[in-house]
Every structure is written in structure tokens, then in C-alpha cells.
PDB file of C-alpha atoms and ligand atoms in Angstrom:
ATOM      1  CA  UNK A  97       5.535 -41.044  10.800  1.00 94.00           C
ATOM      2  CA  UNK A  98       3.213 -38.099  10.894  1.00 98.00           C
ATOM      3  CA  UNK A  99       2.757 -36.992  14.803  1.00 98.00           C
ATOM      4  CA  UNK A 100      -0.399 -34.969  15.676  1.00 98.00           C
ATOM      5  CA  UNK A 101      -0.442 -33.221  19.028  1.00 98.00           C
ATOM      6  CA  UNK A 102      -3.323 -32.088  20.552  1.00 98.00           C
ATOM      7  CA  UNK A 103      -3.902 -29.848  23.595  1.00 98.00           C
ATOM      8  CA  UNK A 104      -6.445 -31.426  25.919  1.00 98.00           C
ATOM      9  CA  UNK A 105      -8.228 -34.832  25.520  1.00 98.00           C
ATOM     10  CA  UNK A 106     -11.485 -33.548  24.221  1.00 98.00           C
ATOM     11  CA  UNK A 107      -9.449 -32.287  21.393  1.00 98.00           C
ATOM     12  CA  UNK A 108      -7.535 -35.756  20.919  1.00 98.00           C
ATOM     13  CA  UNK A 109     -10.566 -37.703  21.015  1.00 98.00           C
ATOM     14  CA  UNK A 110     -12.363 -35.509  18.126  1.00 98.00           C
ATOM     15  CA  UNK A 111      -9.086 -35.452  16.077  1.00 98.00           C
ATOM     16  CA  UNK A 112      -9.100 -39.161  15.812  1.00 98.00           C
ATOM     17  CA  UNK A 113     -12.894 -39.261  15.508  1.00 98.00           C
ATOM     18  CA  UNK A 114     -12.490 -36.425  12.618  1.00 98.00           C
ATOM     19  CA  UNK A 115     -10.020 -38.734  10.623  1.00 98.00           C
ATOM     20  CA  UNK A 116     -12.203 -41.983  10.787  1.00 98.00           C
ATOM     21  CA  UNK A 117     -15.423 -39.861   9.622  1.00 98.00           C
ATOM     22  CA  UNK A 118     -13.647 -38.629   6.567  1.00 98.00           C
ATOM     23  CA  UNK A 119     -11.811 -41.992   5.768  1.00 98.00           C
ATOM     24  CA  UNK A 120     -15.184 -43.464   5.738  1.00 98.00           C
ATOM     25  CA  UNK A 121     -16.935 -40.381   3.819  1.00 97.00           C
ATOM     26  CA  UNK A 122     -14.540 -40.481   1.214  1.00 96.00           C
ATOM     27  CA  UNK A 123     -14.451 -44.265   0.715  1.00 95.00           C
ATOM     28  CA  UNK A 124     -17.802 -45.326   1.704  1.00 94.00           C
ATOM     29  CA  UNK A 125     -16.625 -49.098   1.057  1.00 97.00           C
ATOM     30  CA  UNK A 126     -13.867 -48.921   3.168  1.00 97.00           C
ATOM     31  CA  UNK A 127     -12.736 -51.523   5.192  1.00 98.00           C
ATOM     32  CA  UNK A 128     -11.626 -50.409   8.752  1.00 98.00           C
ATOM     33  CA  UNK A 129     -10.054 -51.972  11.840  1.00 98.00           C
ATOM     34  CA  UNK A 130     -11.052 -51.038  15.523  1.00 98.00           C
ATOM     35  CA  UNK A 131      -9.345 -51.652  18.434  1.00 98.00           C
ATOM     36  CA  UNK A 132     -10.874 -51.404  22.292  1.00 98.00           C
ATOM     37  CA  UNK A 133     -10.211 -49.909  25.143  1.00 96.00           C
ATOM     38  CA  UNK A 134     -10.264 -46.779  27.282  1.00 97.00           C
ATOM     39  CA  UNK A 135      -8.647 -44.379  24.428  1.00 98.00           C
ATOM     40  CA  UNK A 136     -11.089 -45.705  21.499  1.00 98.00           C
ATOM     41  CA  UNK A 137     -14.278 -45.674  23.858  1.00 98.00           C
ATOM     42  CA  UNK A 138     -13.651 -41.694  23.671  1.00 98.00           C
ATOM     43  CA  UNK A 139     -12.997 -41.587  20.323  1.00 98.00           C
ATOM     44  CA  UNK A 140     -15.512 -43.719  19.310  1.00 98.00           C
ATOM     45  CA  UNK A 141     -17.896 -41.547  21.610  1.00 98.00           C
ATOM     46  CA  UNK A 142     -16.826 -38.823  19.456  1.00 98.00           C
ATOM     47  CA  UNK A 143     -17.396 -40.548  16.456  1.00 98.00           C
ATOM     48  CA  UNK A 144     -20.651 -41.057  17.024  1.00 98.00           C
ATOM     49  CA  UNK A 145     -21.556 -37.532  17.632  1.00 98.00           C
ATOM     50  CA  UNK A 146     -20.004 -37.055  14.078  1.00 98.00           C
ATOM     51  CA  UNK A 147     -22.186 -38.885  12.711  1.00 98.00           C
ATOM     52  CA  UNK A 148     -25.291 -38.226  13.980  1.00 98.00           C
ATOM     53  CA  UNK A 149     -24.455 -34.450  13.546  1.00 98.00           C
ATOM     54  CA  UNK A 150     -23.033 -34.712  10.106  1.00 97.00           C
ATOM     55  CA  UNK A 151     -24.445 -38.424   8.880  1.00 97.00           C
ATOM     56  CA  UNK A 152     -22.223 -40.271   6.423  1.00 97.00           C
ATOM     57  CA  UNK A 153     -23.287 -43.120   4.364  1.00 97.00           C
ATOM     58  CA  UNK A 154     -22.062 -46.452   6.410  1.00 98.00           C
ATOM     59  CA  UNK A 155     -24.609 -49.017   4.149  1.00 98.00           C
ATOM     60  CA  UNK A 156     -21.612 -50.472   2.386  1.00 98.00           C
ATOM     61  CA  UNK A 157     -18.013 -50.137   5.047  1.00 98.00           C
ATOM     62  CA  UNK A 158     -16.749 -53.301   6.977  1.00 98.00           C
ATOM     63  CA  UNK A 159     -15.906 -52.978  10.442  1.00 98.00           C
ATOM     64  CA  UNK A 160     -13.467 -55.319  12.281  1.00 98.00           C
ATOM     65  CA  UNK A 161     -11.908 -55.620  15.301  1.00 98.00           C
ATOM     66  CA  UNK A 162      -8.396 -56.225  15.891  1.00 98.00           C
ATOM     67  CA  UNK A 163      -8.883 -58.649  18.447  1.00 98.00           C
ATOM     68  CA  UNK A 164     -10.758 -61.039  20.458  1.00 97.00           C
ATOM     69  CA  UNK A 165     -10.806 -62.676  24.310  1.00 96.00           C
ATOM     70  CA  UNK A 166     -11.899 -66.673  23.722  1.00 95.00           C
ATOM     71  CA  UNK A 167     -13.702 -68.149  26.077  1.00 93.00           C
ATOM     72  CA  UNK A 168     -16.247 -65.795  27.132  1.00 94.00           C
ATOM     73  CA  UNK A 169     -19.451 -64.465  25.865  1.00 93.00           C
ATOM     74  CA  UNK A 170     -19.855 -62.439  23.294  1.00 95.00           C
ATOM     75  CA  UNK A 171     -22.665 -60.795  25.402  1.00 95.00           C
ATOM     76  CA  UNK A 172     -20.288 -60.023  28.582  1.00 95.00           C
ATOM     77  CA  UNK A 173     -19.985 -56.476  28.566  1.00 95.00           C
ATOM     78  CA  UNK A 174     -15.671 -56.956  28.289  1.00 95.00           C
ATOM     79  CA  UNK A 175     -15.808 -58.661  25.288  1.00 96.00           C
ATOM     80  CA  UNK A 176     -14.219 -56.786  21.940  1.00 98.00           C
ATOM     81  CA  UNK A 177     -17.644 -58.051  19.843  1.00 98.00           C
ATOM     82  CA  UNK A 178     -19.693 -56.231  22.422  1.00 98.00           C
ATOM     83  CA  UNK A 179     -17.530 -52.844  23.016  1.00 98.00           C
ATOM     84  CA  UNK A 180     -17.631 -52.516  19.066  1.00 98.00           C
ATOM     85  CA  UNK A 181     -21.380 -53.344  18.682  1.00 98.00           C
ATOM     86  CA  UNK A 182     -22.529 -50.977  21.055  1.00 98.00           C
ATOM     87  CA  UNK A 183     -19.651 -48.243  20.121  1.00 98.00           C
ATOM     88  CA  UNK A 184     -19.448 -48.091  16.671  1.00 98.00           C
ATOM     89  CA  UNK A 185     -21.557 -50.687  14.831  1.00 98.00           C
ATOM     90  CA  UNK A 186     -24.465 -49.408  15.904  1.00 98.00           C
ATOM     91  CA  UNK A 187     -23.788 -45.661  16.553  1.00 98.00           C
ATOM     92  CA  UNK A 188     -22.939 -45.746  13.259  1.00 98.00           C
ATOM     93  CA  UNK A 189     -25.302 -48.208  11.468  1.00 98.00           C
ATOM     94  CA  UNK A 190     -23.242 -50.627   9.922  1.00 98.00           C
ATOM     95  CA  UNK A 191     -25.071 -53.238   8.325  1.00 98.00           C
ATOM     96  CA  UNK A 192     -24.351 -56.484  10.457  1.00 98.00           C
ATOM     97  CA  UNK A 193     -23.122 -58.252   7.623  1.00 98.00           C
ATOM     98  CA  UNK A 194     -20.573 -56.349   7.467  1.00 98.00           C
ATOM     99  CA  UNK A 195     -19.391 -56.474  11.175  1.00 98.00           C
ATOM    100  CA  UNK A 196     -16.773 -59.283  11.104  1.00 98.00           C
ATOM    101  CA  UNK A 197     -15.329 -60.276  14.802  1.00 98.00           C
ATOM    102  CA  UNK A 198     -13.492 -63.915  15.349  1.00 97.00           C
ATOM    103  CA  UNK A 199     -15.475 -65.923  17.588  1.00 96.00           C
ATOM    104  CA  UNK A 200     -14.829 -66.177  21.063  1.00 95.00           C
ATOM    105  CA  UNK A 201     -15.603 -70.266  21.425  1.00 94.00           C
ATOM    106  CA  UNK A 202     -13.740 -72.611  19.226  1.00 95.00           C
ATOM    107  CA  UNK A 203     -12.521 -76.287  18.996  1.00 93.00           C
ATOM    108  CA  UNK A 204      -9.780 -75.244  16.732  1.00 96.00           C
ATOM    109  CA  UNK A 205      -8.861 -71.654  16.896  1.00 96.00           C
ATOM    110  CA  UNK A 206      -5.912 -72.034  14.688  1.00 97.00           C
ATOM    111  CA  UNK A 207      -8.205 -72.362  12.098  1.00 98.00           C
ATOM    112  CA  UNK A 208     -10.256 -69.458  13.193  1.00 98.00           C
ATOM    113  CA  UNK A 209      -7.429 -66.926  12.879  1.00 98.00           C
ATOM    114  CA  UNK A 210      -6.793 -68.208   9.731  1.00 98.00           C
ATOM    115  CA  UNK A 211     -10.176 -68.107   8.634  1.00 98.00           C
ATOM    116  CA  UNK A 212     -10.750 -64.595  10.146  1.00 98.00           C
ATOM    117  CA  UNK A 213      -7.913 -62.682   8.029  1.00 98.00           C
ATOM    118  CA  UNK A 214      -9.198 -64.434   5.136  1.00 98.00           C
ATOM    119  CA  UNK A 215     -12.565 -62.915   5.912  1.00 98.00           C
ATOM    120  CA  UNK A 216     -11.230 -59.533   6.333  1.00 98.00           C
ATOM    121  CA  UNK A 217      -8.936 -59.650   3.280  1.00 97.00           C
ATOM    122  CA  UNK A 218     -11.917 -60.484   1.149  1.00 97.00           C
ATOM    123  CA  UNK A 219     -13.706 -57.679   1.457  1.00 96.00           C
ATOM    124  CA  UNK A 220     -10.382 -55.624  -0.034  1.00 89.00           C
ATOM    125  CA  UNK A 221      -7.589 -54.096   1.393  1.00 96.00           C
ATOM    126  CA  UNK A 222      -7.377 -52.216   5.035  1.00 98.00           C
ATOM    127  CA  UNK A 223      -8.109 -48.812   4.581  1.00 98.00           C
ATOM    128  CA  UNK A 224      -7.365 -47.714   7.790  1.00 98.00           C
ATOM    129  CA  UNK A 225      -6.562 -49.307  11.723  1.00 98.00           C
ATOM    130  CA  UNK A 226      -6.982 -47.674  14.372  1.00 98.00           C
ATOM    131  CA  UNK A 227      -4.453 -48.424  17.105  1.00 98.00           C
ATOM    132  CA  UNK A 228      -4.338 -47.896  20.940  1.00 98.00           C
ATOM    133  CA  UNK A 229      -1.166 -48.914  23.002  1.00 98.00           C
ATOM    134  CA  UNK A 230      -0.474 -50.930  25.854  1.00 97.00           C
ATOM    135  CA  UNK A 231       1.865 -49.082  28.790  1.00 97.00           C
ATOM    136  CA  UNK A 232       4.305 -52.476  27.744  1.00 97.00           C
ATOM    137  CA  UNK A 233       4.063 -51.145  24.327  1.00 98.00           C
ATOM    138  CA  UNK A 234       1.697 -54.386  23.013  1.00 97.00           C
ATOM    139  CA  UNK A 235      -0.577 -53.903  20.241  1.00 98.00           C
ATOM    140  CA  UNK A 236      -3.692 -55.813  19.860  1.00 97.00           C
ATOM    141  CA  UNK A 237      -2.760 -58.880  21.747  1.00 97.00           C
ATOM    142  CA  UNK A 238       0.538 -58.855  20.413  1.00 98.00           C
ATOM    143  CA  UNK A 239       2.745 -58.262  23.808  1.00 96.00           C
ATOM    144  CA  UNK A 240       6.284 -57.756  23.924  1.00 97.00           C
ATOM    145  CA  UNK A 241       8.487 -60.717  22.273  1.00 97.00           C
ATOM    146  CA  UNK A 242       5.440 -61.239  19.616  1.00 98.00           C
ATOM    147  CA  UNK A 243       7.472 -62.071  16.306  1.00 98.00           C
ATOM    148  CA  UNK A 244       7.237 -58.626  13.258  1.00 98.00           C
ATOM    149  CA  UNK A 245       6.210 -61.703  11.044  1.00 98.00           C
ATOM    150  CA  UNK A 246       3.386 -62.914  12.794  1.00 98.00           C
ATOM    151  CA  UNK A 247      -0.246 -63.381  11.046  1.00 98.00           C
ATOM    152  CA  UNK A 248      -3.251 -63.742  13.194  1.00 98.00           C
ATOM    153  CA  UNK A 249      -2.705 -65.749  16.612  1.00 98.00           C
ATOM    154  CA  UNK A 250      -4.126 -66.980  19.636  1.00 97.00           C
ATOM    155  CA  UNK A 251      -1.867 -65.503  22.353  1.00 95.00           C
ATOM    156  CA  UNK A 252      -2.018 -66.044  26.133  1.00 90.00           C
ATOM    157  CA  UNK A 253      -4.001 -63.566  28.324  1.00 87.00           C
ATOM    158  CA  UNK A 254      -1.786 -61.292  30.513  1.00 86.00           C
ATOM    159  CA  UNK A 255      -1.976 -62.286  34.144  1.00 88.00           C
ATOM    160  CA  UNK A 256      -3.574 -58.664  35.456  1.00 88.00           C
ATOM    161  CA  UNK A 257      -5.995 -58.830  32.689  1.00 90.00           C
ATOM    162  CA  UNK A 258      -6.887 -62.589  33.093  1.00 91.00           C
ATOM    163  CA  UNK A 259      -7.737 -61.731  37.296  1.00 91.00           C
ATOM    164  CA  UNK A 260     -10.133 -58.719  35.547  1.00 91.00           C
ATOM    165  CA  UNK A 261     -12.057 -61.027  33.409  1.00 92.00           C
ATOM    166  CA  UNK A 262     -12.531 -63.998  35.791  1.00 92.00           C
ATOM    167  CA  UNK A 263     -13.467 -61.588  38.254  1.00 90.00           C
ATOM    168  CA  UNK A 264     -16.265 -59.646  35.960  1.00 91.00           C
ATOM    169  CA  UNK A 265     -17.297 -62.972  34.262  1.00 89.00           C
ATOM    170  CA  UNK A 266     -16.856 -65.458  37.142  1.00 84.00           C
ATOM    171  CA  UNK A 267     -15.135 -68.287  34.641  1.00 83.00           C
ATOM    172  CA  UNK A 268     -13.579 -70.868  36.097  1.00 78.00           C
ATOM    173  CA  UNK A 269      -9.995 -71.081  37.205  1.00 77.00           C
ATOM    174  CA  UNK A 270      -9.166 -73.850  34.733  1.00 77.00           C
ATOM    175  CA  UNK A 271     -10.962 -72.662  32.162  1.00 79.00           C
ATOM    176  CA  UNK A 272      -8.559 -71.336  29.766  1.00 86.00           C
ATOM    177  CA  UNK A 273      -8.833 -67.568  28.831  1.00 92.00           C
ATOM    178  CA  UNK A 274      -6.873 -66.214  25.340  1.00 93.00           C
ATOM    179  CA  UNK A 275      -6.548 -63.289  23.060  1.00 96.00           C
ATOM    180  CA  UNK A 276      -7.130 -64.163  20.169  1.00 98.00           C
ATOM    181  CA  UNK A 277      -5.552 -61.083  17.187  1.00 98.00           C
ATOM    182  CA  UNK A 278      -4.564 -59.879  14.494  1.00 98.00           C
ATOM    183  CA  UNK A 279      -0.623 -60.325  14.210  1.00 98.00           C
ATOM    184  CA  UNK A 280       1.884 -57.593  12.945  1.00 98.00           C
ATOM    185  CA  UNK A 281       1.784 -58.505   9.579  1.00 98.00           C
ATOM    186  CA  UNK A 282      -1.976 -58.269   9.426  1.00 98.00           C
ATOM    187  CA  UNK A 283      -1.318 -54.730  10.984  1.00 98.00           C
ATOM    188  CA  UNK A 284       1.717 -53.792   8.972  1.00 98.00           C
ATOM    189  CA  UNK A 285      -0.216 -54.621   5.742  1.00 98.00           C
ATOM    190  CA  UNK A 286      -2.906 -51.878   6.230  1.00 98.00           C
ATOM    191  CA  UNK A 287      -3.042 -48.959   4.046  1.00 98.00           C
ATOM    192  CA  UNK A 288      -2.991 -46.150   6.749  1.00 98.00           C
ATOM    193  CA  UNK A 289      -2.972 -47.040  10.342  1.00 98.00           C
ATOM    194  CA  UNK A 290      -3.589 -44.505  13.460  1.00 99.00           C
ATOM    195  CA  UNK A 291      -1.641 -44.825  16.360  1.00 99.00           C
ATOM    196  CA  UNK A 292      -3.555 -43.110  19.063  1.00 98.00           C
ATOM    197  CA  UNK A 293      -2.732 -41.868  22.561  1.00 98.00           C
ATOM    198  CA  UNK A 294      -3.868 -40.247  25.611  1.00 98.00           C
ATOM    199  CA  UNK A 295      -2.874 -39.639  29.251  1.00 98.00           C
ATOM    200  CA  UNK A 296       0.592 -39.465  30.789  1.00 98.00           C
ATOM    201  CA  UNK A 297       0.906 -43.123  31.577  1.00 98.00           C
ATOM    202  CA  UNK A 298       1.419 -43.298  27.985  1.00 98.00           C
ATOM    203  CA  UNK A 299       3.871 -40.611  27.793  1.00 98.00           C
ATOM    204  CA  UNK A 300       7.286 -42.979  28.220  1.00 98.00           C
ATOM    205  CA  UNK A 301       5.773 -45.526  25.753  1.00 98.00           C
ATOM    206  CA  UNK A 302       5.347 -43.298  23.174  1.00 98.00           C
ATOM    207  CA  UNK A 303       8.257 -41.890  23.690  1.00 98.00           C
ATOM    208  CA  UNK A 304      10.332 -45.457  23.614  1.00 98.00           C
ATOM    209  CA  UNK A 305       8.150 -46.309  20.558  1.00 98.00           C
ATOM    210  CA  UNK A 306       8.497 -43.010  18.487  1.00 98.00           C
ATOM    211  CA  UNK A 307      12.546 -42.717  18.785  1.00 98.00           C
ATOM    212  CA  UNK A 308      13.962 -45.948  20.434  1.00 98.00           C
ATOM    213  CA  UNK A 309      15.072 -48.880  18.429  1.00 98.00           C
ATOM    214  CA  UNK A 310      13.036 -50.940  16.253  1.00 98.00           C
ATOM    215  CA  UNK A 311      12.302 -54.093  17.935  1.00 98.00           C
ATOM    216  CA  UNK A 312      10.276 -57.073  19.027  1.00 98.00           C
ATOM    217  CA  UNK A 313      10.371 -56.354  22.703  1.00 98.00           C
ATOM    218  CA  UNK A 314       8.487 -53.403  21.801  1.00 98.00           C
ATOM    219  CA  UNK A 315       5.720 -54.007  19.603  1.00 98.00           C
ATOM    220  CA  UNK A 316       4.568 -50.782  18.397  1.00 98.00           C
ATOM    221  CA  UNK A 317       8.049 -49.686  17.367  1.00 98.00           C
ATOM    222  CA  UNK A 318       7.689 -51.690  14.034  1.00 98.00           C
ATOM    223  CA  UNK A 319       5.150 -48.797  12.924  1.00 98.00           C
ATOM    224  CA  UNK A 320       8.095 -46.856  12.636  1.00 98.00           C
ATOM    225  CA  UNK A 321       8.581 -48.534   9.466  1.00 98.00           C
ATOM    226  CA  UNK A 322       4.856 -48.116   8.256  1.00 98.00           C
ATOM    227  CA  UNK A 323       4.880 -45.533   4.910  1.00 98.00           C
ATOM    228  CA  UNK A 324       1.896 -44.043   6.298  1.00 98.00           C
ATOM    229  CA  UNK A 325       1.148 -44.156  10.109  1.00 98.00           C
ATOM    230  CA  UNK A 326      -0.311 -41.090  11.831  1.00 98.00           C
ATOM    231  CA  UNK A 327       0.294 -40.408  15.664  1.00 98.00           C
ATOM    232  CA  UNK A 328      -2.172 -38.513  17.344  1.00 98.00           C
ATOM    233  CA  UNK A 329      -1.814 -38.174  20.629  1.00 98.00           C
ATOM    234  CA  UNK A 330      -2.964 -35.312  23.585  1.00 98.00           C
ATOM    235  CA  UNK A 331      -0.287 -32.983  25.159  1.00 98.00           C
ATOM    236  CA  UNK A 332       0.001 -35.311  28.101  1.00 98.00           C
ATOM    237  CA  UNK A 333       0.757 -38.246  26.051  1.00 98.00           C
ATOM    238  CA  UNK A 334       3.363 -36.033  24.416  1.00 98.00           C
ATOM    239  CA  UNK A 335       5.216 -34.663  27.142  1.00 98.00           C
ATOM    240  CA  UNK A 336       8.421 -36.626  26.504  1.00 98.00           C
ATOM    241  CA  UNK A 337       9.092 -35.849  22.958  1.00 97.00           C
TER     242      UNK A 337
HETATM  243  C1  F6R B  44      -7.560 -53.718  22.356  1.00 91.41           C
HETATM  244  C2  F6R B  44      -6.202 -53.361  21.904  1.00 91.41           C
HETATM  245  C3  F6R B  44      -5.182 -52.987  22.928  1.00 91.41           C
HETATM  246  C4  F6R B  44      -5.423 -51.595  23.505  1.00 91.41           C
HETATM  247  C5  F6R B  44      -4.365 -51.225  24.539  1.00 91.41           C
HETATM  248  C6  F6R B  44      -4.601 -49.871  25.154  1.00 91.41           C
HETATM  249  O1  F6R B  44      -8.415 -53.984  21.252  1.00 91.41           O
HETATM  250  O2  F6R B  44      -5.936 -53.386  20.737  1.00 91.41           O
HETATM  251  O3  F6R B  44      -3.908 -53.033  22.343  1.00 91.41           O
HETATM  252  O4  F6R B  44      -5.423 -50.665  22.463  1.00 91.41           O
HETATM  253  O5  F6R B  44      -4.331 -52.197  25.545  1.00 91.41           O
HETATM  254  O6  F6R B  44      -5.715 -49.926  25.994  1.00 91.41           O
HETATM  255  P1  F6R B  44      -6.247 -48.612  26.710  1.00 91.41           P
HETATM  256  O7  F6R B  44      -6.774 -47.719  25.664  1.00 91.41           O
HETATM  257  O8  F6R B  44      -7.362 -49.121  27.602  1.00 91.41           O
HETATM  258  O9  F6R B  44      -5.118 -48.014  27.468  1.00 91.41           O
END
């Protein structure tokens, strides 16, 4: 694992931003996973700023996002289809065809997570995903406990973030809430992958992540094993390694 350290946030956020512009200027077909948030929102802030500053062809990349929550709208302000359409996919202005999401309603959403990494792997293979991390250590929706083998799945929503979407969204109590993503396979199979960080409430994680065991109770420990993983983080972030 490569670790970057930054100095302030500003810095983090371009850093990141920086590696995704030239990823995408160098391989103008690349295919490239985004993950939501409050660490991508600044970096994809940043991107943005690269772009229109120093504009890259984006007419032929495929964005997709790691993950999904069901059972909302797709225009609710929460949802990962909206964050990345108003973040990156337009910023940027990639073609919609080539903005591939899962949906958020479904009769069978087993078949939709197989049907959405078979959408993704058509277009070739992941050049690059971009990772934030949960304080638990969960990536994507894939919380502590989630198998190292698993493809994509439709996981259950975590309690504190199931109260913050009823709340903003005013679904019903009954009505069941998911999260639907990629699994660590899916993850573990892109080329390059950027873990990123920010903030000292992610300072112990990282930490546990970086140099503590490898192991299914803490998923972002398996990118450990990843040939090529970059870990950018801000000095905060980094103040226990
Ligand atoms: C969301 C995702 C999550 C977040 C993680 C960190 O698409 O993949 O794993 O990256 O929950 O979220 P923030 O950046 O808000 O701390």
C-alpha cells in the first residue's frame, strides 16, 4: 500500500481530485467507481474545479457508483444517483449513457445486483475506485462481518443511518430501507483503488485498517492485500501512524 499524507484538508481534497483528473486524462475510456459521502463531496468539489480549469475529455469514461439506498427516490437529495449526478456527472459532463447506478425500486433486487456488475464489467475493467471509510471500518455498504468473497448485495441499512433517511424522506416505518453495493470482490477486482481519508474521527480506523490484522470484522483491512491501493489521507486522519 502506497500512503499519501497531506497537511491540511484543502490539500487532501485536491490530491485525490489531482489523481482522478489524470486517471481519466490518460485513459479517456476509463471506467471509474465513486463512492458518497462527506470526504468525496470535497473531493469531488475539487474535481470539478479541475476540470473546468484544465478541461479533460469525459465524452467516452463510465461513471459508477459503488452503492445504492433502495427504496427511495432517486430524486431525494440523499440518494447515491443524485449526490453523483449533481457532483461529478455533470460537473464533469459525462454523457448519461454512460452513468450506470442500480436502481433504487425493485421486485427482485437479487437480480439487480447481479445485473448491475454485469453492466459495469461490460464496459471493461475498473480503472480506478475511489473509496471513503466508515468510522466501523465498512466500505460501500459492506459493514463489519460482510464476507472478502462477496459480489454485489443488498445489505441491511444501519440503524443511525436508517432514522436519517426516514427522517429526511418521511418513508414509512414498515417500509423497508436497504443498501444495495458493490461487494469486496467487485472492489478487490479493480485495477487501482483509492482509499481516502479525512478528519480525526478517522484517525483510529485507519490506523486499525493500515497495520491491524486482515479480517472480516474490518472491512477495509482486505485492501491490505490489493497490489495497487493508494492511501491518501490529511494529517489529522494520520495522526496515529
Ligand atoms: C458511500 C460509501 C461509504 C462512505 C463512508 C464514509 O458511497 O461508500 O462507505 O464512503 O460511509 O462516509 P463519510 O465520507 O461521510 O465519512
Amino acid at each position: 500500500m502506497k500512503i499519501t499524507i497531506t497537511d491540511t484538508e484543502p490539500q487532501f481534497f485536491d490530491r485525490v481530485a489531482w489523481r482522478v483528473a489524470v486517471e481519466i486524462a490518460d485513459k479517456p475510456e476509463a471506467v471509474i467507481g465513486f463512492s458518497t459521502g462527506r470526504t468525496t463531496k470535497g473531493i469531488h468539489a475539487s474535481l470539478a474545479d479541475i476540470h473546468k480549469k484544465y478541461p479533460f475529455d469525459t465524452s467516452g469514461m463510465t461513471v459508477f457508483g459503488l452503492d445504492e439506498i433502495t427504496n427511495v427516490s432517486r430524486e431525494y437529495f440523499g440518494s447515491c444517483y443524485y449526490i453523483l449526478l449533481h457532483e461529478v456527472v455533470e460537473p464533469l459532463g459525462v454523457p448519461m449513457e454512460n452513468y450506470l447506478m442500480p436502481p433504487v425500486h425493485s421486485d427482485d433486487f437479487t437480480r439487480e445486483c447481479q445485473d448491475y456488475q454485469a453492466a459495469i464489467s461490460v464496459r471493461g475493467p475498473v480503472a480506478l475506485q475511489i473509496l471513503g471509510i466508515g468510522e466501523n471500518g465498512h466500505i460501500g455498504f459492506n459493514q463489519p462481518g460482510t464476507p472478502f468473497n462477496s459480489y454485489a448485495w443488498l445489505s441491511k441499512m444501519d440503524e443511525e443511518l436508517d432514522r436519517r433517511i426516514r427522517r429526511e424522506t418521511g418513508s414509512a416505518p414498515d417500509a423497508p430501507l436497504g443498501g444495495l453495493t458493490l461487494g469486496i470482490r467487485n472492489i478487490m477486482y479493480s485495477k487501482k483503488i483509492i482509499l481516502a481519508a479525512n478528519g480525526v474521527r478517522k484517525a483510529q480506523i485507519i490506523r486499525d485498517a493500515l497495520y491491524g490484522p486482515v479480517t472480516e470484522e474490518l472491512p477495509a483491512s482486505v485492501l491490505q492485500l490489493h497490489p495497487d491501493c493508494e492511501v491518501i489521507l490529511d494529517a489529522e486522519a494520520a495522526r496515529l501512524l
